[in-house]
CSV table of C-alpha atoms and ligand atoms in Angstrom, one decimal:
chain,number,residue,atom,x,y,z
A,1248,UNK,CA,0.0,0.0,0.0
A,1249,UNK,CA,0.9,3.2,-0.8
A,1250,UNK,CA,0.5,7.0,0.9
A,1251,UNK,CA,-0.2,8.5,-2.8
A,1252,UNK,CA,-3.4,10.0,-3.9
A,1253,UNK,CA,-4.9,8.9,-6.7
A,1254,UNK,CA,-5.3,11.6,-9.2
A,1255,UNK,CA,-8.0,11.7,-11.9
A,1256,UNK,CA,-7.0,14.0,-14.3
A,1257,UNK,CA,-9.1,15.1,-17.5
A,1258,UNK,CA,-7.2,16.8,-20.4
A,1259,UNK,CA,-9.9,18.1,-22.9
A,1260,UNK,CA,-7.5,19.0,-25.5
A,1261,UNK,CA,-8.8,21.6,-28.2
A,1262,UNK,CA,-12.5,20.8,-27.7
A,1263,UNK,CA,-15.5,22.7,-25.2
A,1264,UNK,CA,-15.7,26.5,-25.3
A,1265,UNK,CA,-16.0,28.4,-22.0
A,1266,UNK,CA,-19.7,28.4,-22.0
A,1267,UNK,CA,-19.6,24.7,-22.5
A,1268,UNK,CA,-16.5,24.2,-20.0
A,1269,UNK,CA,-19.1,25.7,-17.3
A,1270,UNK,CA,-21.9,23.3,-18.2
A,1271,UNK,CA,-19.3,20.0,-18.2
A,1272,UNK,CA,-17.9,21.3,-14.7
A,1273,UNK,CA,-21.1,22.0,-13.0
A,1274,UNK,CA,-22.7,18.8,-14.7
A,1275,UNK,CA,-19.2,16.7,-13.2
A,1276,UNK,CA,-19.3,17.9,-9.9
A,1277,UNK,CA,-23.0,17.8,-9.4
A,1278,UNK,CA,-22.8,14.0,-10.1
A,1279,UNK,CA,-20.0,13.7,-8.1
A,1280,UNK,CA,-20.9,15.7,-4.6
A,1281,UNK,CA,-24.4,13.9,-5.5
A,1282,UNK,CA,-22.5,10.5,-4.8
A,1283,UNK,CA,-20.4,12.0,-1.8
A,1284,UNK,CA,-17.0,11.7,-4.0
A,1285,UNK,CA,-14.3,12.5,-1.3
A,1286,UNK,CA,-12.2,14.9,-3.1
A,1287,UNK,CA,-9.4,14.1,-0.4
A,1288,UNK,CA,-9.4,10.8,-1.0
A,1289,UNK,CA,-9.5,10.8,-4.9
A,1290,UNK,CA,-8.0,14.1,-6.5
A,1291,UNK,CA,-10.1,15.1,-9.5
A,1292,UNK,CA,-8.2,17.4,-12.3
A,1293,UNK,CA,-9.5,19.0,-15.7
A,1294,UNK,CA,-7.0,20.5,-18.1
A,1295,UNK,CA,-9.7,23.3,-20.5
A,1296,UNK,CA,-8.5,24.9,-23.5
A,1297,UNK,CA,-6.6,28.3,-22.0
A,1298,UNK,CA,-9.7,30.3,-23.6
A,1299,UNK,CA,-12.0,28.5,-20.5
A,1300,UNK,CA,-9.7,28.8,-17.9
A,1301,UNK,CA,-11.0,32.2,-16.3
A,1302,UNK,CA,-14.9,31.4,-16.8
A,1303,UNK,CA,-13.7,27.5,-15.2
A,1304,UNK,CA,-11.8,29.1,-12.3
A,1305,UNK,CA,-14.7,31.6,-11.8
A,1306,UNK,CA,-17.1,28.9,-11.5
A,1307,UNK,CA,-14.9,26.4,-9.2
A,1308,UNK,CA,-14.1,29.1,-6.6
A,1309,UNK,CA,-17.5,30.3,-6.4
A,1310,UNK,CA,-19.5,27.1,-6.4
A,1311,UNK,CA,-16.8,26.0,-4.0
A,1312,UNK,CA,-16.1,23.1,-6.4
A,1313,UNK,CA,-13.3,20.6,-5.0
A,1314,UNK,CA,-11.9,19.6,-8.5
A,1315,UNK,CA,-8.4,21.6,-9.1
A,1316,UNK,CA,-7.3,23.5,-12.4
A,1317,UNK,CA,-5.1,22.5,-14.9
A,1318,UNK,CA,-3.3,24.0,-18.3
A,1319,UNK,CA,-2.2,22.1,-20.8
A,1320,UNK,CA,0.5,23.7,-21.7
A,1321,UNK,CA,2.9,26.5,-20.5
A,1322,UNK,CA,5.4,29.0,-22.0
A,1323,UNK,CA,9.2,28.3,-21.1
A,1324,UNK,CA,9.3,31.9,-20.8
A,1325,UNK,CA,7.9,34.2,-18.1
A,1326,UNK,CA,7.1,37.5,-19.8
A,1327,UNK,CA,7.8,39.8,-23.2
A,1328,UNK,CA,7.9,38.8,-27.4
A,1329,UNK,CA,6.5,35.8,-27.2
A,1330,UNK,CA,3.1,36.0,-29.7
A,1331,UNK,CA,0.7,33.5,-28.8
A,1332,UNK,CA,2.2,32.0,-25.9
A,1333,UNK,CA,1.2,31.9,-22.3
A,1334,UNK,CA,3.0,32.2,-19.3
A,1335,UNK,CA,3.1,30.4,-16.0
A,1336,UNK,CA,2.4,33.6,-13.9
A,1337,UNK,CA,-1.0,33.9,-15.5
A,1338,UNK,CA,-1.7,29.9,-15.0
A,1339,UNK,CA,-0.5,30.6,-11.6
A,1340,UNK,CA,-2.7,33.9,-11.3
A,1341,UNK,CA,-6.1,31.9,-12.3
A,1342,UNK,CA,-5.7,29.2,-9.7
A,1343,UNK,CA,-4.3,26.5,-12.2
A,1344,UNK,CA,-2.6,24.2,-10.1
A,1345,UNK,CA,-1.1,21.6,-12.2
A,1346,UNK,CA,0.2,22.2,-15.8
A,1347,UNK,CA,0.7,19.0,-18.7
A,1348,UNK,CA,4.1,19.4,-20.3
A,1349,UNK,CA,5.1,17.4,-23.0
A,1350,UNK,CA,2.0,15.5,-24.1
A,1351,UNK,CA,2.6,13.3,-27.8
A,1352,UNK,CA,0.3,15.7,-29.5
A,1353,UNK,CA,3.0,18.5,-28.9
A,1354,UNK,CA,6.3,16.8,-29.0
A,1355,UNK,CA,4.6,15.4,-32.6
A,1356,UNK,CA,3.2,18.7,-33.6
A,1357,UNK,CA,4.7,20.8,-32.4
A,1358,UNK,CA,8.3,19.4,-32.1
A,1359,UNK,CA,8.6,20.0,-28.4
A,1360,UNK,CA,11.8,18.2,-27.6
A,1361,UNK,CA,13.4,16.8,-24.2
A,1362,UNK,CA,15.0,20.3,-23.8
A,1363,UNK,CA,11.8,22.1,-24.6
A,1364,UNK,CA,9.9,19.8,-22.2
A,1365,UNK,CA,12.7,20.4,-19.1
A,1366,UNK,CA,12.6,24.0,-19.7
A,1367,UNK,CA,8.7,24.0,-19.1
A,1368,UNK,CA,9.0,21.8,-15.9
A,1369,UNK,CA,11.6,24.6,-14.3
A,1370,UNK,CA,8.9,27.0,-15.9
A,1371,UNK,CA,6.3,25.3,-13.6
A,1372,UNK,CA,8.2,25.1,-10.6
A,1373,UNK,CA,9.1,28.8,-10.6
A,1374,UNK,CA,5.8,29.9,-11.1
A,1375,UNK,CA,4.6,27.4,-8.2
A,1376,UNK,CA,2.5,24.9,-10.6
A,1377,UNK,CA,2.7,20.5,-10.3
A,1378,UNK,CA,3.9,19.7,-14.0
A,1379,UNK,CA,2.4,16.5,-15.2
A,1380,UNK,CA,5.2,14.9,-17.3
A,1381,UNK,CA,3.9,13.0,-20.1
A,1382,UNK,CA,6.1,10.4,-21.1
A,1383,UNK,CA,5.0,7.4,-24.2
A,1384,UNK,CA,6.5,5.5,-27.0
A,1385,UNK,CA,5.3,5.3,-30.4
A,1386,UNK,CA,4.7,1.7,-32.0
A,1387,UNK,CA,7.9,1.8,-33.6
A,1388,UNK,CA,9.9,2.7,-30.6
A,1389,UNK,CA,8.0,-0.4,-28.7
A,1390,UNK,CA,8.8,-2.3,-31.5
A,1391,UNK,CA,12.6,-1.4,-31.9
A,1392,UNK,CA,13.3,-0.2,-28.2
A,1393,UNK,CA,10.9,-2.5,-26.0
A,1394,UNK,CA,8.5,-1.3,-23.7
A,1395,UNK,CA,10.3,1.2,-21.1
A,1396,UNK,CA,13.0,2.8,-22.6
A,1397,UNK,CA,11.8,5.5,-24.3
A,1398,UNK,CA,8.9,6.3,-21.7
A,1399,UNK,CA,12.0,5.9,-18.8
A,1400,UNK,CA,14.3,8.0,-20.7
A,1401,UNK,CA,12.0,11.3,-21.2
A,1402,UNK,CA,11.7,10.9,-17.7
A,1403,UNK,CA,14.9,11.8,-16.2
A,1404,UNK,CA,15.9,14.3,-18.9
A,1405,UNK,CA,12.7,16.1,-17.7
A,1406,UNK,CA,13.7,15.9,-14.8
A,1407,UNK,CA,17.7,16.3,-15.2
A,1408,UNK,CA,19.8,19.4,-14.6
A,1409,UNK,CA,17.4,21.8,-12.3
A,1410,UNK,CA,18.8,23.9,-9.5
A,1411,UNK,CA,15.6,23.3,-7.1
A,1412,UNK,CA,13.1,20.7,-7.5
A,1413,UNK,CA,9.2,20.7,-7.1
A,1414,UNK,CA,6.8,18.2,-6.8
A,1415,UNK,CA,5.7,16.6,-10.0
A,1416,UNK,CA,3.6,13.9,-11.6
A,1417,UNK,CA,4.8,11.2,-14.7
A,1418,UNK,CA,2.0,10.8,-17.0
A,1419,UNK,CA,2.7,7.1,-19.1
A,1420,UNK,CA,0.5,7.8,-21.9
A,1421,UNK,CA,1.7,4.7,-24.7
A,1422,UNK,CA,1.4,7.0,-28.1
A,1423,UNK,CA,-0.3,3.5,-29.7
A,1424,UNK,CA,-3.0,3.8,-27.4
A,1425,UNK,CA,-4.1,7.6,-27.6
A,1426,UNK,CA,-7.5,8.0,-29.1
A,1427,UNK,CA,-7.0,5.1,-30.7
A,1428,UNK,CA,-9.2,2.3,-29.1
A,1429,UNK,CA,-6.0,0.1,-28.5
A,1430,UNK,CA,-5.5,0.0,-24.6
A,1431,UNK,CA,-2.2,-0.9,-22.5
A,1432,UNK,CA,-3.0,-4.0,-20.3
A,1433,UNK,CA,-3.2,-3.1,-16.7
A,1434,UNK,CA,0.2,-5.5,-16.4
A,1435,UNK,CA,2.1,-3.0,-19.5
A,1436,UNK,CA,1.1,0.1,-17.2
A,1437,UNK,CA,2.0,-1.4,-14.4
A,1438,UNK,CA,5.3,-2.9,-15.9
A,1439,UNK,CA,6.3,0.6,-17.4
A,1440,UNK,CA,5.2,2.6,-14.1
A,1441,UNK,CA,7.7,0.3,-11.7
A,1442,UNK,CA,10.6,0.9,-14.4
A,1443,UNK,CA,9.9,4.7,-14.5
A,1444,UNK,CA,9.5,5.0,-10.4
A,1445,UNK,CA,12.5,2.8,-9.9
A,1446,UNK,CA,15.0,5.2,-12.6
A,1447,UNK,CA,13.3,7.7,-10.6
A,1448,UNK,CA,14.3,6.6,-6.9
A,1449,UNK,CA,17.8,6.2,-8.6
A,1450,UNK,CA,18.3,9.8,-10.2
A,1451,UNK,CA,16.7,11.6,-8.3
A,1452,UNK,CA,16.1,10.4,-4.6
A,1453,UNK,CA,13.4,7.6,-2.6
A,1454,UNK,CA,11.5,11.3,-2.1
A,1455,UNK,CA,10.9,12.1,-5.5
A,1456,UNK,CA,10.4,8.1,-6.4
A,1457,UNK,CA,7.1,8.7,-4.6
A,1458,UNK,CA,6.0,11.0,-7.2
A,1459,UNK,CA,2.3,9.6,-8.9
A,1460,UNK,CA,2.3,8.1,-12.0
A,1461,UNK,CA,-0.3,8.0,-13.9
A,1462,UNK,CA,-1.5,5.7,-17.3
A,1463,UNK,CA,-2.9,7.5,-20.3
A,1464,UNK,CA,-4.3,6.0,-23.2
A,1465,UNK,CA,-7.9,5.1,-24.2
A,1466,UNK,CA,-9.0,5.0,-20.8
A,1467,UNK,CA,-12.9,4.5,-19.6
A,1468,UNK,CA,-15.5,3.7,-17.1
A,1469,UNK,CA,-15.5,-0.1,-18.0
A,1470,UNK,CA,-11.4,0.0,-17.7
A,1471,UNK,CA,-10.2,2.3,-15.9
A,1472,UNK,CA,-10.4,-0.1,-12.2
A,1473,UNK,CA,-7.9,-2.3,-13.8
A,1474,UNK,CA,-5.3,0.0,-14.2
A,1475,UNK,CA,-5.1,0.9,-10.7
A,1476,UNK,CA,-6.2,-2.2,-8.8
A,1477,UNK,CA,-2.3,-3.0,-8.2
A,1478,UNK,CA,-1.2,0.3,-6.3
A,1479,UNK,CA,1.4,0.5,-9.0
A,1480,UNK,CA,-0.6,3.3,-11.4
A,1481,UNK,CA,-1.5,6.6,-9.3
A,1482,UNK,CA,-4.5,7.6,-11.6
A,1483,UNK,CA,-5.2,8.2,-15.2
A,1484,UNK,CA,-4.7,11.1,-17.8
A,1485,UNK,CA,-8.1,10.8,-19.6
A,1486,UNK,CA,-8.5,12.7,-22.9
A,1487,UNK,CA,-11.7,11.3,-25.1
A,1488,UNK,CA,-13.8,10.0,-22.2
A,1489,UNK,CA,-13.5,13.5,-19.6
A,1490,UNK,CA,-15.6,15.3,-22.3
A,1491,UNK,CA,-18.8,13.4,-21.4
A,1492,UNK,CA,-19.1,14.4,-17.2
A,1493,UNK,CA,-21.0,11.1,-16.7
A,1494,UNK,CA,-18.4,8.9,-18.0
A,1495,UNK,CA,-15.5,11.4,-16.2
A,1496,UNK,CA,-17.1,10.9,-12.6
A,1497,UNK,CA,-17.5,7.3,-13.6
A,1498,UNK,CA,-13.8,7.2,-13.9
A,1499,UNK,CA,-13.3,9.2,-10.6
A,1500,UNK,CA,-14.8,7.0,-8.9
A,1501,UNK,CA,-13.1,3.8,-9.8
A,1502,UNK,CA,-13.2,2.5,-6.3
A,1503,UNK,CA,-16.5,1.1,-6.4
A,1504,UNK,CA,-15.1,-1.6,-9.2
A,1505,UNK,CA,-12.3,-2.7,-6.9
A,1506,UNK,CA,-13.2,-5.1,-4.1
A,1507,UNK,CA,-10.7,-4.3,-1.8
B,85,LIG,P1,-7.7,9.3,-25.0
B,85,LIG,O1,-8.2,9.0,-23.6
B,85,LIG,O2,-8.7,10.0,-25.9
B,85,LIG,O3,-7.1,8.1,-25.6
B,85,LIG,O4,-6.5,10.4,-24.8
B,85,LIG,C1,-5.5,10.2,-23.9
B,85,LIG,C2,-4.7,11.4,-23.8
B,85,LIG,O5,-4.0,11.8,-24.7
B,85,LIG,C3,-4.8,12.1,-22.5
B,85,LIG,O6,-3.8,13.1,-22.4
C-alpha cells in the first residue's frame, strides 16, 4: 500500500468552449458531490483549452467546487515577445494548479523536444505549478526499443539538470494507445510505471520516487479499475472519455469496481 493519492486528471485538448466548460464542470461535480465523492481521497483534475480557464476558475471558486485547475500547456518563458504563448504567472494567477508538459500531441506537432519539455518543468516550478510529465513510446519505438525505454528515458531528462526541484507527476500515456481504441494491459502500465518509479528513486532520490504516476491512453469507465487495482498506477490522464461528465465521474470513482 501506498500514501499516494490517486489523481484523476481530465485533459480536454482543443474541444468545449467556455460556455460549454461551465456546463461539463457544474454537470461533473454535481454527479460527483451527488454520490459524496471525497475529493481528499480521490483528486479530480481537468486541463480546458486556456480560452475557458478564467470562466472555469470563476465557477470552481464560487460554487466552491473541489476539483483543481489545470493547463495544458505553458510557455518556457515568463514574460515579453513571445506571440501566442502563455505564461506560467498567468496559469498561476487563475488558480491552475497543475500544468501537462510534454504531451505526444505536442512533442509530434509541435516538435517540443526533451530540452523544450525540461525548460517547461523549471517554468512550472518557478511559477509554483505540479507539472504532469507526459512520457510514451510510439509503436515503432515499442517495437525497436521495448516497452520502457523511451517512456523511462524522457523521464529523467525532464527531470535532469534543475537547480531546485518541485513536486511533480509522470503521465505514461503509450502513443499506440491515444485515441485510438488500442489499450495498454493493466500489467504494461504497471510494468512501465515500476521501471519509471524505480529510474526515478535512482536519479533523483526515494522522495521524488514517490512521485504519482499515472497511465494514459484510451481509458474509460469499464477499464479504468484495472489500471489501478495494483497500487502501482496513481490515476489516469483521460483525454476522449473527460468530455462526457458522466463517463468522467465514472472514472473518478473507480473505487466502487475494486473489491478491496
Ligand atoms: P484518450 O483518452 O482520448 O485516448 O487520450 C489520452 C490522452 O492523450 C490524454 O492526455
Amino acid at each position: 500500500m501506498t500514501n499516494r493519492i490517486p489523481l484523476i486528471a481530465g485533459n480536454w485538448k482543443m474541444n468545449l468552449d467556455h460556455m460549454q466548460a461551465i456546463a461539463l464542470i457544474q454537470k461533473l461535480c454535481w454527479t460527483l458531490n451527488d454520490a459524496d465523492h471525497d475529493y481528499r481521497a480521490v483528486e479530480v483534475a481537468v486541463f480546458p483549452p486556456f480560452t475557458d480557464l478564467r470562466s472555469a476558475q470563476t465557477l470552481i471558486d464560487a460554487e466552491k467546487f473541489e476539483i483543481a485547475l489545470g493547463a495544458q500547456d505553458i510557455s518556457r518563458h515568463d514574460s515579453g515577445a513571445f506571440t501566442g504563448e502563455v505564461s506560467g504567472a498567468f496559469l498561476a494567477k487563475l488558480a491552475c494548479k497543475f500544468v501537462l508538459i510534454g504531451h505526444s500531441e505536442r512533442r509530434q506537432c509541435h516538435s517540443e523536444n526533451n530540452e523544450v519539455v525540461q525548460a517547461k518543468v523549471a517554468a512550472a516550478w518557478k511559477h509554483g505549478l505540479v507539472p504532469i510529465i507526459c512520457v510514451g513510446e510510439t509503436l515503432e519505438e515499442l517495437e525497436t526499443q521495448g516497452q520502457s525505454a523511451v517512456p523511462v528515458a524522457q523521464t529523467i531528462a525532464a527531470l535532469s539538470g534543475h537547480e531546485t526541484f518541485g513536486e511533480f507527476v509522470i503521465a505514461y500515456e503509450p502513443v499506440w494507445a491515444i485515441g485510438t481504441g488500442k489499450v495498454a494491459t493493466p500489467q504494461e502500465a504497471e510494468d512501465v510505471s515500476k521501471a519509471i518509479r524505480k529510474a526515478i528513486t535512482e536519479h533523483f532520490g526515494a522522495e521524488s520516487g514517490q512521485s504519482r504516476i499515472l497511465y494514459g491512453g484510451s481509458v474509460k469507465a469499464n477499464n479504468v479499475a484495472g489500471f489501478l487495482a495494483s497500487g502501482e498506477v496513481d490515476g489516469v490522464l483521460v483525454g476522449g472519455a473527460s468530455l462526457d461528465a458522466e463517463e468522467f465521474a465514472g472514472i473518478s470513482r473507480f473505487q466502487k469496481h475494486i473489491v478491496l
